[in-house]
Amino acid sequence: MRPVAGSGLLVVGDVVTDVVARHRGALAAGTDTVAAIRTVPGGAGANVACWAAHAGCRDVTLLGRVGAESARWHEAALVAAGVRPRLVLDDEAPTGAVICLVDEADGAERTFLTDSGACLRIGPEDWSAGRLDGVGWLHLSGYLFFSATGRALVTAAVRDARARGVPVSTDPASAGFLRELGTARFLALADGVDVLVPSRAEAALLAGAAGPEEAGAKLSGRFPVVVVKAGPDGACVARGGVVRERVPAPSDVVVRDSTGAGDAFTGALIAARLCGDGWREAVVAGCRAGATAVGRVGGRPPERRGPT
């Protein structure tokens, strides 16, 4: 797998509205808990695209499905982040929404309440091989794997990408949803993916192994490259059943909200590879982006002007 410098990135995945509630300590059941609450654009797929653009990828496109009620807001946010939006309007379902409960007293640990809405309805009718024109890398958000129509899109997209020699990456997205789907089913559906980018918990679940390095090594017997994100413990790269690179996380990181940190890592990693960087340099870039992300509220990088 050899990335092509200057080629475009196509991300297919979820676009959601995040309601981030930052509180301190346990929630008070049956009454009020003081919190700082913000509504921000989010979604793992959209976040990856925005962080890739922020990291210097100059040609980033996002394919997603949204409800008509917030389509213009999401489109404007993507454009401001330097991403070319290709949003399919759903007339029957609203844009997905996630309530992110962030406990500031517990390392900004997150709990999600998720209504996937229109995201679950993206499907093969929204895909065509022509979407890969000018694309040098395809990233499929793991949330696609959790609906029947999304899985059908994954199958078609991976088939068309392989026919064109376009590298494909994916992230398992959610350990909770992964348990519901079944690890064997996910692994079968992900057959043909070149780069798997799981979190520590997702890697352990998929591999049946406790540590990120052990899990990454085991999974790399199935995928050409596995990059395991381990948060404050950095990340590792495994190929051919062996851990090839170990990268520590940046020190002295101030954590405000860990929402989207993994998406930031993935976006920066892909951008670095598309620019021709080696795996170690790409993982270093990913760790830096993740460290930046946890210092911000919400899952997106600072806004900048981008393509229209």
Coordinates of N, CA and C in Angstrom, one line a residue, residues 16-103:
V16 N -23.4 14.5 12.9 CA -24.4 14.6 14.0 C -24.3 15.9 14.7
T17 N -25.3 16.2 15.5 CA -25.3 17.4 16.4 C -24.9 16.9 17.8
D18 N -23.8 17.4 18.3 CA -23.4 17.1 19.6 C -23.9 18.1 20.7
V19 N -24.5 17.6 21.7 CA -24.8 18.5 22.9 C -23.9 18.0 24.0
V20 N -22.9 18.9 24.2 CA -21.8 18.5 25.2 C -22.1 19.1 26.5
A21 N -22.3 18.3 27.6 CA -22.6 18.8 28.9 C -21.4 18.4 29.8
R22 N -20.7 19.4 30.2 CA -19.5 19.2 31.1 C -19.9 19.4 32.6
H23 N -19.8 18.4 33.4 CA -20.2 18.4 34.8 C -19.0 18.0 35.6
R24 N -19.2 18.1 36.9 CA -18.1 17.7 37.8 C -18.6 16.7 38.9
G25 N -18.2 15.5 38.8 CA -18.6 14.5 39.7 C -19.9 13.8 39.3
A26 N -20.4 12.9 40.2 CA -21.5 12.1 39.9 C -22.8 12.9 39.6
L27 N -23.6 12.4 38.6 CA -24.9 13.1 38.3 C -25.8 12.9 39.5
A28 N -26.6 13.9 39.8 CA -27.6 13.8 40.9 C -28.9 13.3 40.3
A29 N -29.2 12.0 40.6 CA -30.4 11.4 40.1 C -31.6 12.1 40.6
G30 N -32.6 12.3 39.7 CA -33.9 12.8 40.1 C -33.9 14.3 40.4
T31 N -32.8 15.0 40.1 CA -32.8 16.5 40.3 C -31.8 17.1 39.4
D32 N -31.4 18.4 39.7 CA -30.5 19.1 38.8 C -29.0 18.8 39.1
T33 N -28.2 18.8 38.1 CA -26.8 18.8 38.2 C -26.2 20.0 37.4
V34 N -25.4 20.8 38.0 CA -24.9 22.0 37.3 C -23.9 21.5 36.2
A35 N -24.0 22.1 35.1 CA -23.2 21.7 33.9 C -23.0 22.9 33.0
A36 N -21.9 22.9 32.2 CA -21.7 23.8 31.1 C -22.1 23.1 29.9
I37 N -23.1 23.7 29.1 CA -23.6 22.9 28.0 C -23.5 23.7 26.7
R38 N -23.0 23.0 25.7 CA -22.8 23.7 24.4 C -23.3 22.7 23.3
T39 N -23.9 23.3 22.2 CA -24.3 22.5 21.1 C -23.3 22.8 19.9
V40 N -22.7 21.7 19.4 CA -21.7 21.9 18.4 C -21.8 20.8 17.3
P41 N -21.3 21.1 16.1 CA -21.4 20.0 15.1 C -20.4 18.9 15.4
G42 N -20.8 17.7 15.1 CA -20.0 16.5 15.4 C -20.2 15.4 14.4
G43 N -20.0 14.2 15.0 CA -20.0 13.0 14.1 C -18.6 12.5 13.8
A44 N -18.4 11.2 14.1 CA -17.0 10.7 13.9 C -16.5 10.9 12.5
G45 N -17.3 10.6 11.5 CA -16.9 10.7 10.1 C -16.6 12.2 9.8
A46 N -17.5 13.1 10.2 CA -17.3 14.5 9.9 C -16.1 15.0 10.7
N47 N -15.9 14.6 11.9 CA -14.7 15.0 12.7 C -13.4 14.6 12.0
V48 N -13.3 13.4 11.6 CA -12.1 12.9 10.9 C -11.8 13.8 9.7
A49 N -12.8 14.1 8.9 CA -12.6 14.9 7.7 C -12.1 16.3 8.1
C50 N -12.7 16.9 9.1 CA -12.2 18.2 9.6 C -10.8 18.2 10.1
W51 N -10.5 17.2 10.9 CA -9.1 17.2 11.4 C -8.1 16.9 10.3
A52 N -8.5 16.1 9.3 CA -7.5 15.9 8.2 C -7.3 17.2 7.4
A53 N -8.3 18.0 7.2 CA -8.1 19.3 6.6 C -7.3 20.2 7.4
H54 N -7.5 20.2 8.7 CA -6.8 21.0 9.7 C -5.3 20.6 9.6
A55 N -5.0 19.3 9.4 CA -3.6 18.9 9.4 C -2.9 19.1 8.1
G56 N -3.6 19.7 7.1 CA -3.0 20.1 5.9 C -3.4 19.3 4.6
C57 N -4.4 18.4 4.8 CA -4.9 17.7 3.6 C -5.8 18.7 2.8
R58 N -5.4 19.1 1.6 CA -6.0 20.2 0.9 C -7.3 19.8 0.1
D59 N -7.5 18.5 0.0 CA -8.7 18.1 -0.8 C -9.4 17.0 0.0
V60 N -10.3 17.4 0.8 CA -11.1 16.5 1.7 C -12.6 16.6 1.4
T61 N -13.2 15.5 1.1 CA -14.6 15.5 0.9 C -15.3 14.6 1.9
L62 N -16.5 15.0 2.3 CA -17.2 14.1 3.3 C -18.6 13.8 2.7
L63 N -18.9 12.5 2.6 CA -20.2 12.0 2.2 C -20.9 11.6 3.4
G64 N -22.1 12.2 3.7 CA -22.9 11.8 4.9 C -24.4 12.1 4.6
R65 N -25.2 11.7 5.5 CA -26.6 11.9 5.4 C -27.2 12.6 6.6
V66 N -28.0 13.7 6.3 CA -28.5 14.5 7.4 C -29.9 14.8 7.2
G67 N -30.6 15.3 8.2 CA -32.0 15.8 8.1 C -32.0 17.2 7.6
A68 N -33.1 17.6 6.9 CA -33.2 18.9 6.3 C -33.1 20.0 7.3
E69 N -33.5 19.7 8.6 CA -33.7 20.8 9.6 C -32.3 21.4 10.0
S70 N -31.2 20.7 9.8 CA -29.9 21.3 10.2 C -28.9 21.2 9.1
A71 N -29.3 20.8 7.9 CA -28.3 20.6 6.8 C -27.5 21.8 6.5
R72 N -28.0 23.0 6.5 CA -27.3 24.2 6.1 C -26.2 24.5 7.2
W73 N -26.6 24.3 8.5 CA -25.7 24.6 9.6 C -24.5 23.6 9.5
H74 N -24.8 22.4 9.3 CA -23.7 21.4 9.2 C -22.8 21.7 8.0
E75 N -23.4 22.0 6.9 CA -22.7 22.3 5.6 C -21.7 23.4 5.8
A76 N -22.2 24.5 6.5 CA -21.4 25.7 6.7 C -20.3 25.4 7.6
A77 N -20.5 24.5 8.6 CA -19.4 24.2 9.6 C -18.3 23.4 8.9
L78 N -18.7 22.5 8.0 CA -17.7 21.7 7.2 C -16.9 22.6 6.3
V79 N -17.6 23.5 5.6 CA -16.9 24.4 4.7 C -15.9 25.2 5.4
A80 N -16.3 25.7 6.6 CA -15.4 26.6 7.4 C -14.2 25.8 7.9
A81 N -14.3 24.5 8.0 CA -13.2 23.6 8.4 C -12.3 23.2 7.3
G82 N -12.7 23.6 6.1 CA -11.9 23.2 4.9 C -12.3 21.9 4.2
V83 N -13.5 21.5 4.5 CA -14.0 20.2 3.9 C -15.1 20.5 2.9
R84 N -15.1 19.7 1.8 CA -16.1 19.8 0.8 C -17.3 18.9 1.2
P85 N -18.4 19.4 1.6 CA -19.5 18.6 2.0 C -20.3 18.0 0.8
R86 N -20.6 16.7 0.9 CA -21.5 16.1 0.0 C -22.6 15.4 0.9
L87 N -23.6 16.2 1.3 CA -24.6 15.8 2.3 C -25.9 15.4 1.6
V88 N -26.3 14.2 1.8 CA -27.6 13.7 1.3 C -28.7 14.1 2.2
L89 N -29.7 14.8 1.8 CA -30.8 15.2 2.6 C -31.8 14.1 2.8
D90 N -32.2 13.8 4.0 CA -33.1 12.8 4.3 C -34.4 13.4 4.7
D91 N -35.5 13.1 4.0 CA -36.8 13.7 4.2 C -37.6 13.1 5.3
E92 N -37.1 11.9 5.8 CA -37.9 11.2 6.8 C -37.3 11.1 8.2
A93 N -36.0 11.4 8.3 CA -35.3 11.3 9.6 C -34.5 12.5 9.9
P94 N -34.5 13.0 11.1 CA -33.6 14.2 11.4 C -32.2 13.8 11.5
T95 N -31.3 14.8 11.5 CA -29.9 14.6 11.7 C -29.7 13.9 13.0
G96 N -28.7 13.0 13.1 CA -28.4 12.3 14.3 C -28.0 13.3 15.4
A97 N -28.2 12.9 16.6 CA -27.8 13.7 17.8 C -27.2 12.9 18.9
V98 N -26.2 13.5 19.5 CA -25.5 12.8 20.6 C -25.4 13.7 21.8
I99 N -25.8 13.2 23.0 CA -25.6 14.0 24.2 C -24.3 13.4 24.8
C100 N -23.3 14.3 24.9 CA -22.0 13.9 25.5 C -21.9 14.3 26.9
L101 N -21.9 13.5 27.9 CA -21.8 13.8 29.3 C -20.3 13.7 29.6
V102 N -19.7 14.8 30.0 CA -18.2 14.8 30.2 C -18.0 15.1 31.7
D103 N -17.4 14.2 32.4 CA -17.2 14.4 33.8 C -15.8 15.0 34.0

